[in-house]
CSV table of C-alpha atoms and ligand atoms in Angstrom, one decimal:
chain,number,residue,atom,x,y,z
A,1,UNK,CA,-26.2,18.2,-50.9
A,2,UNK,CA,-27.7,18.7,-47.7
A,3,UNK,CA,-30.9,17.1,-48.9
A,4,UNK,CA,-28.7,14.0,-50.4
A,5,UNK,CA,-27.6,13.9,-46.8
A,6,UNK,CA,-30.6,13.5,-45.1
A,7,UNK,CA,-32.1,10.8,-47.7
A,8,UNK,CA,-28.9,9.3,-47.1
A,9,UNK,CA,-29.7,9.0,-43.1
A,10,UNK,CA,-33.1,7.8,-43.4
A,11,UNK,CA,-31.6,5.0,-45.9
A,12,UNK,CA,-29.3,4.1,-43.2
A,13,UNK,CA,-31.6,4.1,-40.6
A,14,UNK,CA,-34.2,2.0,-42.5
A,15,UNK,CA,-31.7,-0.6,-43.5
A,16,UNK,CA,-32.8,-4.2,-42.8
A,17,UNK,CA,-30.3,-6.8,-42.6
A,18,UNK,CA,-31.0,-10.4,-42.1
A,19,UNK,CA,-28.1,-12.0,-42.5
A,20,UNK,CA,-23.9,-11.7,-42.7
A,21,UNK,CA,-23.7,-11.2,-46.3
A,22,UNK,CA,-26.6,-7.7,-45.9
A,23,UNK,CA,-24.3,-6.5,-43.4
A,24,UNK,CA,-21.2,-6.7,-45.8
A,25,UNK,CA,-23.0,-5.2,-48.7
A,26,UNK,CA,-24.4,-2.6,-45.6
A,27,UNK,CA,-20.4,-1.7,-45.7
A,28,UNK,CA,-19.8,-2.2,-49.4
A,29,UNK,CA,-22.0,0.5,-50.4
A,30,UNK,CA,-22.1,3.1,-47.4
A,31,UNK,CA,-18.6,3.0,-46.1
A,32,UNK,CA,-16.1,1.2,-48.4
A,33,UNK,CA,-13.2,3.6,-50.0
A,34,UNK,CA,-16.2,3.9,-53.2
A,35,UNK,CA,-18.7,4.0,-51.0
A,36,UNK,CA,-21.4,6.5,-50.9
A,37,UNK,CA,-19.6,8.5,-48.0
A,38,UNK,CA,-17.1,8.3,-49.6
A,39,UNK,CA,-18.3,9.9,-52.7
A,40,UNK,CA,-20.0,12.5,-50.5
A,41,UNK,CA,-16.4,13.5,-48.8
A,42,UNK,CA,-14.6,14.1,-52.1
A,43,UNK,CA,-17.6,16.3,-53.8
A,44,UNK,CA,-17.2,18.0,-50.6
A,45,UNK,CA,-13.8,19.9,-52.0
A,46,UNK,CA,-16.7,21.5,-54.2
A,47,UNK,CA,-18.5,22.9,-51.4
A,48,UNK,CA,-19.0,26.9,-51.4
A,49,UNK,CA,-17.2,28.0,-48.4
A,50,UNK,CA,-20.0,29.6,-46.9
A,51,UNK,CA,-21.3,26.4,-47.1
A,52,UNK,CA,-18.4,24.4,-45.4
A,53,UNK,CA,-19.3,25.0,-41.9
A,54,UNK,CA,-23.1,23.5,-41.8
A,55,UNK,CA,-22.2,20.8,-44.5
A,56,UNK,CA,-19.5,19.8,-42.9
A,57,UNK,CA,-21.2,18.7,-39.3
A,58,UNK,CA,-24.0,17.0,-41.4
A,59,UNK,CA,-21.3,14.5,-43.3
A,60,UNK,CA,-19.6,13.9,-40.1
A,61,UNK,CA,-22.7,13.2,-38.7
A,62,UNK,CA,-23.6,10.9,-41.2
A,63,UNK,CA,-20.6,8.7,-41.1
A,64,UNK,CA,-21.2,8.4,-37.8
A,65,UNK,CA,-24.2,7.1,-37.7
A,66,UNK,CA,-23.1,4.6,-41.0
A,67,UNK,CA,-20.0,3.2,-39.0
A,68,UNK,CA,-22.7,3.1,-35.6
A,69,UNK,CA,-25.3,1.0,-37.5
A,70,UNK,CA,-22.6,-1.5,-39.4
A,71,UNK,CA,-21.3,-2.1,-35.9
A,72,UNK,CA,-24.6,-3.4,-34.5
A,73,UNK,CA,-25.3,-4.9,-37.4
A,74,UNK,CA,-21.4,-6.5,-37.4
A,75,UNK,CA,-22.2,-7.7,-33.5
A,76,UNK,CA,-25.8,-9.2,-34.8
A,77,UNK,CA,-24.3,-11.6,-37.1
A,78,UNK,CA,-21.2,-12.4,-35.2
A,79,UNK,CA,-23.5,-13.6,-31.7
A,80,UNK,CA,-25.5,-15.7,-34.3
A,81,UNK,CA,-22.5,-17.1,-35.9
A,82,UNK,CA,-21.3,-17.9,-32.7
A,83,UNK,CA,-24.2,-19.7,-31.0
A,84,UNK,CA,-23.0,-23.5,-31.7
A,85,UNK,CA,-25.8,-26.0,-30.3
A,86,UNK,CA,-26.8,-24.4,-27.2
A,87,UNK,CA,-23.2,-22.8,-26.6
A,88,UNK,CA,-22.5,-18.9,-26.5
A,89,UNK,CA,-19.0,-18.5,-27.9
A,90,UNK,CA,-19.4,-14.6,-26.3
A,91,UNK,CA,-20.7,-15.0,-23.5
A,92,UNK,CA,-17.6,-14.1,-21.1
A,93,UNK,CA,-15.7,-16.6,-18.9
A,94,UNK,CA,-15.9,-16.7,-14.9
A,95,UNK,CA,-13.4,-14.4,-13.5
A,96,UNK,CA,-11.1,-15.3,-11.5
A,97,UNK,CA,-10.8,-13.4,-8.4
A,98,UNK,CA,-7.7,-12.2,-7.6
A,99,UNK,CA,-6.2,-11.9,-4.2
A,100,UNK,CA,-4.3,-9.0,-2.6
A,101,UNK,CA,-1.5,-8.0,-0.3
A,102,UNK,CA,-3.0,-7.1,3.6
A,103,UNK,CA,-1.9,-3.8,4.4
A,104,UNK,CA,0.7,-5.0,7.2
A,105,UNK,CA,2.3,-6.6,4.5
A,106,UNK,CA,2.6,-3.8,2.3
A,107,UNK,CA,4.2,-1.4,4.8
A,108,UNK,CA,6.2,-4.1,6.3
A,109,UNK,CA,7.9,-4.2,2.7
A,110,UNK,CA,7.9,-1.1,2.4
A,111,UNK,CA,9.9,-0.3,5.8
A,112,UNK,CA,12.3,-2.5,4.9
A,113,UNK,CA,12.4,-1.0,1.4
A,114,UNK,CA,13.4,2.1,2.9
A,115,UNK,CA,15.8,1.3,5.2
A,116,UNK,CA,17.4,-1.3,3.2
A,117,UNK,CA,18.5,2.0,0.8
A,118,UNK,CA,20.3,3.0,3.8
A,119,UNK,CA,22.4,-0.3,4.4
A,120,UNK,CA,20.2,-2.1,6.9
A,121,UNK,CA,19.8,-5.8,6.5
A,122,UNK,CA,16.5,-7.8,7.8
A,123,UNK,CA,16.8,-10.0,11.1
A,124,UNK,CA,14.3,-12.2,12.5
A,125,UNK,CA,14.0,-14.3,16.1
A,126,UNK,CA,11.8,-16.2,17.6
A,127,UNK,CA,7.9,-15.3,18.3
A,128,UNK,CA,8.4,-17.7,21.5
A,129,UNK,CA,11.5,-15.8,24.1
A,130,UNK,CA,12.8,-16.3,27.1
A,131,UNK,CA,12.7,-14.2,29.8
A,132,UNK,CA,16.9,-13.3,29.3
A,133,UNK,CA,16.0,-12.2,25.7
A,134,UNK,CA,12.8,-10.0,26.0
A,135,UNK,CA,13.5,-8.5,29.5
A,136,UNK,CA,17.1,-8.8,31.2
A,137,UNK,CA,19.2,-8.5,28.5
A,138,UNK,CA,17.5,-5.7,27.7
A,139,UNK,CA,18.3,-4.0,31.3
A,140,UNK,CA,14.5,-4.1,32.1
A,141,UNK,CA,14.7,-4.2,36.0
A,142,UNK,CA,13.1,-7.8,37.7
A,143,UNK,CA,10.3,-5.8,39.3
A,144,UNK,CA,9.3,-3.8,36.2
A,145,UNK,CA,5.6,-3.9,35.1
A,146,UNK,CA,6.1,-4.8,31.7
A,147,UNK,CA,7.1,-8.3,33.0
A,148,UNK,CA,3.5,-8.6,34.9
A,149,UNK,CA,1.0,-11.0,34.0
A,150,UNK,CA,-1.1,-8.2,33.1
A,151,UNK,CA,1.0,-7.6,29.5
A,152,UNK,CA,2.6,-10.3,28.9
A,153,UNK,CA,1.4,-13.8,27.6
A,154,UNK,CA,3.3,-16.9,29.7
A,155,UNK,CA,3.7,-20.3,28.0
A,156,UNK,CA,5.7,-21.8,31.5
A,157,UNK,CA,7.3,-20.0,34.6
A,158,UNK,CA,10.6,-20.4,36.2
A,159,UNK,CA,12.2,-20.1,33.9
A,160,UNK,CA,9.9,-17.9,32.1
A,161,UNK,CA,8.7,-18.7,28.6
A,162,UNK,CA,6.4,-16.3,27.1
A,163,UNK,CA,5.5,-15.0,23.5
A,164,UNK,CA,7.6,-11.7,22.7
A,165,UNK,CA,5.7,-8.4,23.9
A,166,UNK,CA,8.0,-6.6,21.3
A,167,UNK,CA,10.7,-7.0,18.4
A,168,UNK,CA,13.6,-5.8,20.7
A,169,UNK,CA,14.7,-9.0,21.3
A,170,UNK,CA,15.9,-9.2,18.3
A,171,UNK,CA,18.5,-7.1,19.1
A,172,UNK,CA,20.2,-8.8,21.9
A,173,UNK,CA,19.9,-12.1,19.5
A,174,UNK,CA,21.8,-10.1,16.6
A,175,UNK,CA,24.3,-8.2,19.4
A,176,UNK,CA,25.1,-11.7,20.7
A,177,UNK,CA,26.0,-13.7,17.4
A,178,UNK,CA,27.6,-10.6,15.3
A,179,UNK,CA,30.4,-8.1,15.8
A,180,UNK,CA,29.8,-4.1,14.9
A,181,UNK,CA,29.4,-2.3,12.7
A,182,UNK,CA,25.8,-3.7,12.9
A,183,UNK,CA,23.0,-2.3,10.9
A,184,UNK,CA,19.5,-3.9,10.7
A,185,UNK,CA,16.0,-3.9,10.9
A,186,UNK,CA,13.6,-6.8,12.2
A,187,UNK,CA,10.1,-6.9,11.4
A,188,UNK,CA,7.5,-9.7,13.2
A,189,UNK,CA,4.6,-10.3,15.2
A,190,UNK,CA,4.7,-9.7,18.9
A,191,UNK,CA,2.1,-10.5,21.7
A,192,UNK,CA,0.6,-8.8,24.7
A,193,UNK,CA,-2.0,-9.7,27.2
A,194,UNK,CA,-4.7,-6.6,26.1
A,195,UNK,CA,-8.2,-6.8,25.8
A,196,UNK,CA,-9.1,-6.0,22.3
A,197,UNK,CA,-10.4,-3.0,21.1
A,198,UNK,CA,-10.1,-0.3,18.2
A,199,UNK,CA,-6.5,1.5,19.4
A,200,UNK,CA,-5.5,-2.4,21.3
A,201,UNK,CA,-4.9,-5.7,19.9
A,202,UNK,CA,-3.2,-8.9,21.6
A,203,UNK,CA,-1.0,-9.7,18.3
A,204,UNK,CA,0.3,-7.1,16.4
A,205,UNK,CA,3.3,-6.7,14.6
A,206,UNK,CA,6.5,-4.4,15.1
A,207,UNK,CA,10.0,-2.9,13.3
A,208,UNK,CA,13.0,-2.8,15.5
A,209,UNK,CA,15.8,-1.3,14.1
A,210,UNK,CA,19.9,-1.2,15.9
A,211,UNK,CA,23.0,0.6,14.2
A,212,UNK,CA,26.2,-0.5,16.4
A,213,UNK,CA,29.3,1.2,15.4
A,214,UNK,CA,32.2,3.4,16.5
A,215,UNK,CA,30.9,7.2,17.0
A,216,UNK,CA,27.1,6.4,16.5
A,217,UNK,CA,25.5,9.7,17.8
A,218,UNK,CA,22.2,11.0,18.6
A,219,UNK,CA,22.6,13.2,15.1
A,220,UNK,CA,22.9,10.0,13.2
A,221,UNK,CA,19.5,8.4,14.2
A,222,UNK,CA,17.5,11.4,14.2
A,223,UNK,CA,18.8,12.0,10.3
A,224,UNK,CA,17.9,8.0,9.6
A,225,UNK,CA,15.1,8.3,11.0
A,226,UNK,CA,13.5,11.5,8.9
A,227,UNK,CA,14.9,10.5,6.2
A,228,UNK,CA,12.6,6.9,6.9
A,229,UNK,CA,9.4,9.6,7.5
A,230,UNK,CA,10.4,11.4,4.6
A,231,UNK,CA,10.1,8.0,2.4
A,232,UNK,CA,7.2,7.0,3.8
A,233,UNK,CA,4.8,9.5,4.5
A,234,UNK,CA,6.4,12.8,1.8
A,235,UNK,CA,8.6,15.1,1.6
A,236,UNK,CA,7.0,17.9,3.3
A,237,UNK,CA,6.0,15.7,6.8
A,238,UNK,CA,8.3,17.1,9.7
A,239,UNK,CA,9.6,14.9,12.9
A,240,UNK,CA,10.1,16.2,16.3
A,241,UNK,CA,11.8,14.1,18.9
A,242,UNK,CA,10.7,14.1,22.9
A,243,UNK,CA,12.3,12.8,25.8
A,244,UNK,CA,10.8,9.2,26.9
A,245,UNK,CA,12.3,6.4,28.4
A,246,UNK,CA,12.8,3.0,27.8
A,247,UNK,CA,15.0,0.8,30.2
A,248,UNK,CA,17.4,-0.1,27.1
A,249,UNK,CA,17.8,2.9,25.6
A,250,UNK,CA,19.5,6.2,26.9
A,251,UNK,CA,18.8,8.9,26.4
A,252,UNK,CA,15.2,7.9,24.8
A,253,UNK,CA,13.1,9.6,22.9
A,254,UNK,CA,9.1,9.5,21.4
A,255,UNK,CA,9.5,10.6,17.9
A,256,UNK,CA,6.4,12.6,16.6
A,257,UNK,CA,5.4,13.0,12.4
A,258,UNK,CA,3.6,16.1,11.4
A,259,UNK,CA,0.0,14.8,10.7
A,260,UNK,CA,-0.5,14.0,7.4
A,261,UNK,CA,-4.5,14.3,7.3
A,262,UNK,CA,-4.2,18.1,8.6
A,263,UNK,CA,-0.5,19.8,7.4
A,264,UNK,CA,-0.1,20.1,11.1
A,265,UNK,CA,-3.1,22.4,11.4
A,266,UNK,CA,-5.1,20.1,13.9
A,267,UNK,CA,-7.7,17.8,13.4
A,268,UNK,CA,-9.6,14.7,14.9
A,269,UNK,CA,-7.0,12.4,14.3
A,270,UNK,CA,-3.8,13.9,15.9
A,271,UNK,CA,-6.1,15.4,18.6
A,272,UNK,CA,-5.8,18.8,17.4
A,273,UNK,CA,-1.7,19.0,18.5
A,274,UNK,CA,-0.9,18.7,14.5
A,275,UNK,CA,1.2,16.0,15.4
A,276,UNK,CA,1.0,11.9,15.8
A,277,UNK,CA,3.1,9.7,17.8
A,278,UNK,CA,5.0,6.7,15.6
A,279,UNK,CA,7.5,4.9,17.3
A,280,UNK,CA,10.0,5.2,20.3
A,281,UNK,CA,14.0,5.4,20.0
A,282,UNK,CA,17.4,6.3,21.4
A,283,UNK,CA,20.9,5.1,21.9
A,284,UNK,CA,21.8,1.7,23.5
A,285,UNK,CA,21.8,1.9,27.1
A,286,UNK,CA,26.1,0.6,27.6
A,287,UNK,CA,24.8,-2.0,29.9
A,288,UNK,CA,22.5,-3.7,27.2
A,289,UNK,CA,25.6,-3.2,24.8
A,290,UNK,CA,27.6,-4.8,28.0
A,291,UNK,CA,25.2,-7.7,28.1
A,292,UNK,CA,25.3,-8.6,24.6
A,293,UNK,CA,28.9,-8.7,24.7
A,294,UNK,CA,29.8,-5.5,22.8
A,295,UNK,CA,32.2,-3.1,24.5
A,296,UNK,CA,30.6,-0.4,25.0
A,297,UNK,CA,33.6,1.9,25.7
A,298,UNK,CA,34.4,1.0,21.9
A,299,UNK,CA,30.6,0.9,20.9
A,300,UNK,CA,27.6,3.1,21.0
A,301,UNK,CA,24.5,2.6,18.7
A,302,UNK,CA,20.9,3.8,18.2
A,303,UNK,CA,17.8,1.8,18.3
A,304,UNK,CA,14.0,2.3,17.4
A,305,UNK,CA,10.8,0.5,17.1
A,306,UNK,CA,7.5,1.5,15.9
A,307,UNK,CA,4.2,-0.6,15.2
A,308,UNK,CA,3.6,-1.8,11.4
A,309,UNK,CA,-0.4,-1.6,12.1
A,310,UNK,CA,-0.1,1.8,13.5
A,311,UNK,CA,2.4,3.2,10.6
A,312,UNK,CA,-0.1,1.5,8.0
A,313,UNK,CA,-3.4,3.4,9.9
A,314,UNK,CA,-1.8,6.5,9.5
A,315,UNK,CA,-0.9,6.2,5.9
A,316,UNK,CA,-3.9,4.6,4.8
A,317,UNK,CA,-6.0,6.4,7.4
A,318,UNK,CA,-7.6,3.6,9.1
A,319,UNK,CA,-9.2,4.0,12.4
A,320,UNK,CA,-9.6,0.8,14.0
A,321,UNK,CA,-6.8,-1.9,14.9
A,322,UNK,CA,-9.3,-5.2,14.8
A,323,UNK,CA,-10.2,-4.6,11.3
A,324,UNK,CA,-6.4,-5.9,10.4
A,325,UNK,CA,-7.2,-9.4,11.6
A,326,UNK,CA,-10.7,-10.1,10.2
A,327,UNK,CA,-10.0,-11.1,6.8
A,328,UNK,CA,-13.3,-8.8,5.6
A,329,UNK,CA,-12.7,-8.9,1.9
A,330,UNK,CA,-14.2,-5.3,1.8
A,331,UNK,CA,-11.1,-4.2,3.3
A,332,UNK,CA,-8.7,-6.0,2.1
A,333,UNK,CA,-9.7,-5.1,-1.9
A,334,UNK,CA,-9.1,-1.6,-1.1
A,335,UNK,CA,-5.2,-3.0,-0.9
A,336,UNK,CA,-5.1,-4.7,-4.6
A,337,UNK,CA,-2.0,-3.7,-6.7
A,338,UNK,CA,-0.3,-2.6,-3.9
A,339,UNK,CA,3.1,-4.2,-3.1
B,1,LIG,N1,10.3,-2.1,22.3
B,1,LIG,C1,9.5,-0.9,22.5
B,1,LIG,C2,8.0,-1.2,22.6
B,1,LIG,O1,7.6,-2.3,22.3
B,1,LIG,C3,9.7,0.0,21.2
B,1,LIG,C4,11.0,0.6,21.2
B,1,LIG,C5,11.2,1.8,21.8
B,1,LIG,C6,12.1,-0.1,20.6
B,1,LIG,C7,12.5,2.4,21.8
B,1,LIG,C8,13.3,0.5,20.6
B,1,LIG,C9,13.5,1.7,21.2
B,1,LIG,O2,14.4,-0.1,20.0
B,1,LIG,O3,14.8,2.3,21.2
B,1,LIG,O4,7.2,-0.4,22.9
């Protein structure tokens, strides 16, 4: 049988084929039901079984390289049948390229995602503020530096116009139109006067987020917020919370993530402390509250914001802030599927 076989394989190898009809008959008597393989597979029953083993590989083998040979012939035929005129019926059509979400985007949905499983809605305001909206209401005092020239972007003075250095004024706007319990989040671009480099951008984008109710605590926003880091970065990334300030919150606080890259051991990118900085929070200062016309004897709440671009360069580990606004394809492919 074995020298059947072999026969058999140069047959098959030798075949020629010069049209359709060769390369049915190729299949007719090789690999049909009564084809020769066929026949070779049932006499096979018959096979001594010392014999099985080495047989055995030599019939696969065979079919193989029957079932490899009708397919080349199979493709032969078919191109020819499908040249019309000067026309290739296979050749295949131009793609289409496809676009993809930019990263800021992705997280941005993604925040809101989150928090939105927690009951926080999505606010937005204006890009262009006044100076009531992104500084006073928001108790930052008249001589504070934040209001310089130096950080923030004018469009007319007295009274001040300027594009929004942050999404806090969001805040006051939602404080000012709705009664507690309040619970949001409000995501947008905001603006500062920096020169541009790869940890500084002029246009960047935030997340505020405000919770105003009776008995909001301290203990309330630091559980929203780890359950947020949880969500986002996994379950096993720690928080730790350190005193800061910020004029409109009090007590404030930095809020740290255990890195990601390192477990926490220390590397490059949280400067060997095993922990990276991600937004700033605390509980409404009672004389914003006051401001926006919420009693604040009733009232307290908590409030946070952190930057989308710097969330999304932690996740996706990206190291430098101008490569978000340059529209380099390269980049942006590395983002396709992602929602
Ligand atoms: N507005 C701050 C900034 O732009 C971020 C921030 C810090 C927002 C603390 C808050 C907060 O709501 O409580 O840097």
């Amino acid at each position: 049988m074995i020298d059947r076989i072999k026969q058999l394989a140069e047959e098959i190898k030798t075949y020629k084929a010069s049209s359709k009809d060769d390369s049915e008959a190729f299949r007719l008597k090789y690999l049909s039901k009564r084809g020769i393989i066929s026949q070779l597979f049932n006499e096979f029953k018959l096979v001594p079984p010392d014999q099985k083993k080495a047989i055995g590989k030599q019939l696969n083998e065979i079919k193989i390289l029957a079932t490899n040979k009708l397919s080349e012939l199979e493709i032969k035929f078919h191109v020819e049948d499908t040249i019309i005129g000067e026309y290739d019926l296979t050749l295949p059509g131009e793609s289409i390229p496809l676009g993809s979400r930019h990263p800021v985007s992705i997280i941005r949905n993604e925040i809101i995602e989150i928090f939105s499983r927690l009951g926080f809605t999505v606010s937005e305001g204006p890009e262009i503020e006044d100076d009531w909206h992104n500084f006073s209401a928001l108790n930052f005092p008249k001589d504070h530096p934040a209001r310089d020239m130096q950080d923030t972007l004018f469009i007319q003075k007295n009274p001040d116009i300027l594009l929004r250095t942050h999404t806090s004024p969001v805040q006051v706007r939602v404080m000012e139109n709705q009664k507690p319990p309040i619970r949001t989040i409000s995501p947008g671009r905001v603006f500062r006067n920096e020169a541009i480099s790869a940890r500084a951008h002029c246009i960047f984008h935030q997340v505020e987020g405000l919770y105003i109710n009776e008995g909001v605590s301290f203990a309330h926003m630091k559980q929203a917020l780890y359950f947020f880091t949880r969500e986002m970065f996994g379950h096993n990334t720690k928080i730790r919370l350190r005193p800061s300030f910020f004029p409109f919150t009090e007590p404030s606080a930095e809020m740290d993530i255990s890195c990601s890259i390192c477990n926490g051991k220390g590397c490059n990118v949280c400067k060997h402390t095993g922990w990276l900085e991600i937004m700033g929070c605390g509980m409404v200062d009672p004389n914003v509250l006051e401001f926006c016309g919420i009693d604040p004897v009733k009232y307290t709440g908590y409030a946070f914001g952190m930057g989308i671009e710097r969330v999304a360069m932690l996740k996706y580990q990206i190291n430098d802030l101008r490569i978000y606004f340059e529209n380099d394809k390269r980049f942006l492919d590395q983002f396709t599927g992602l929602y």
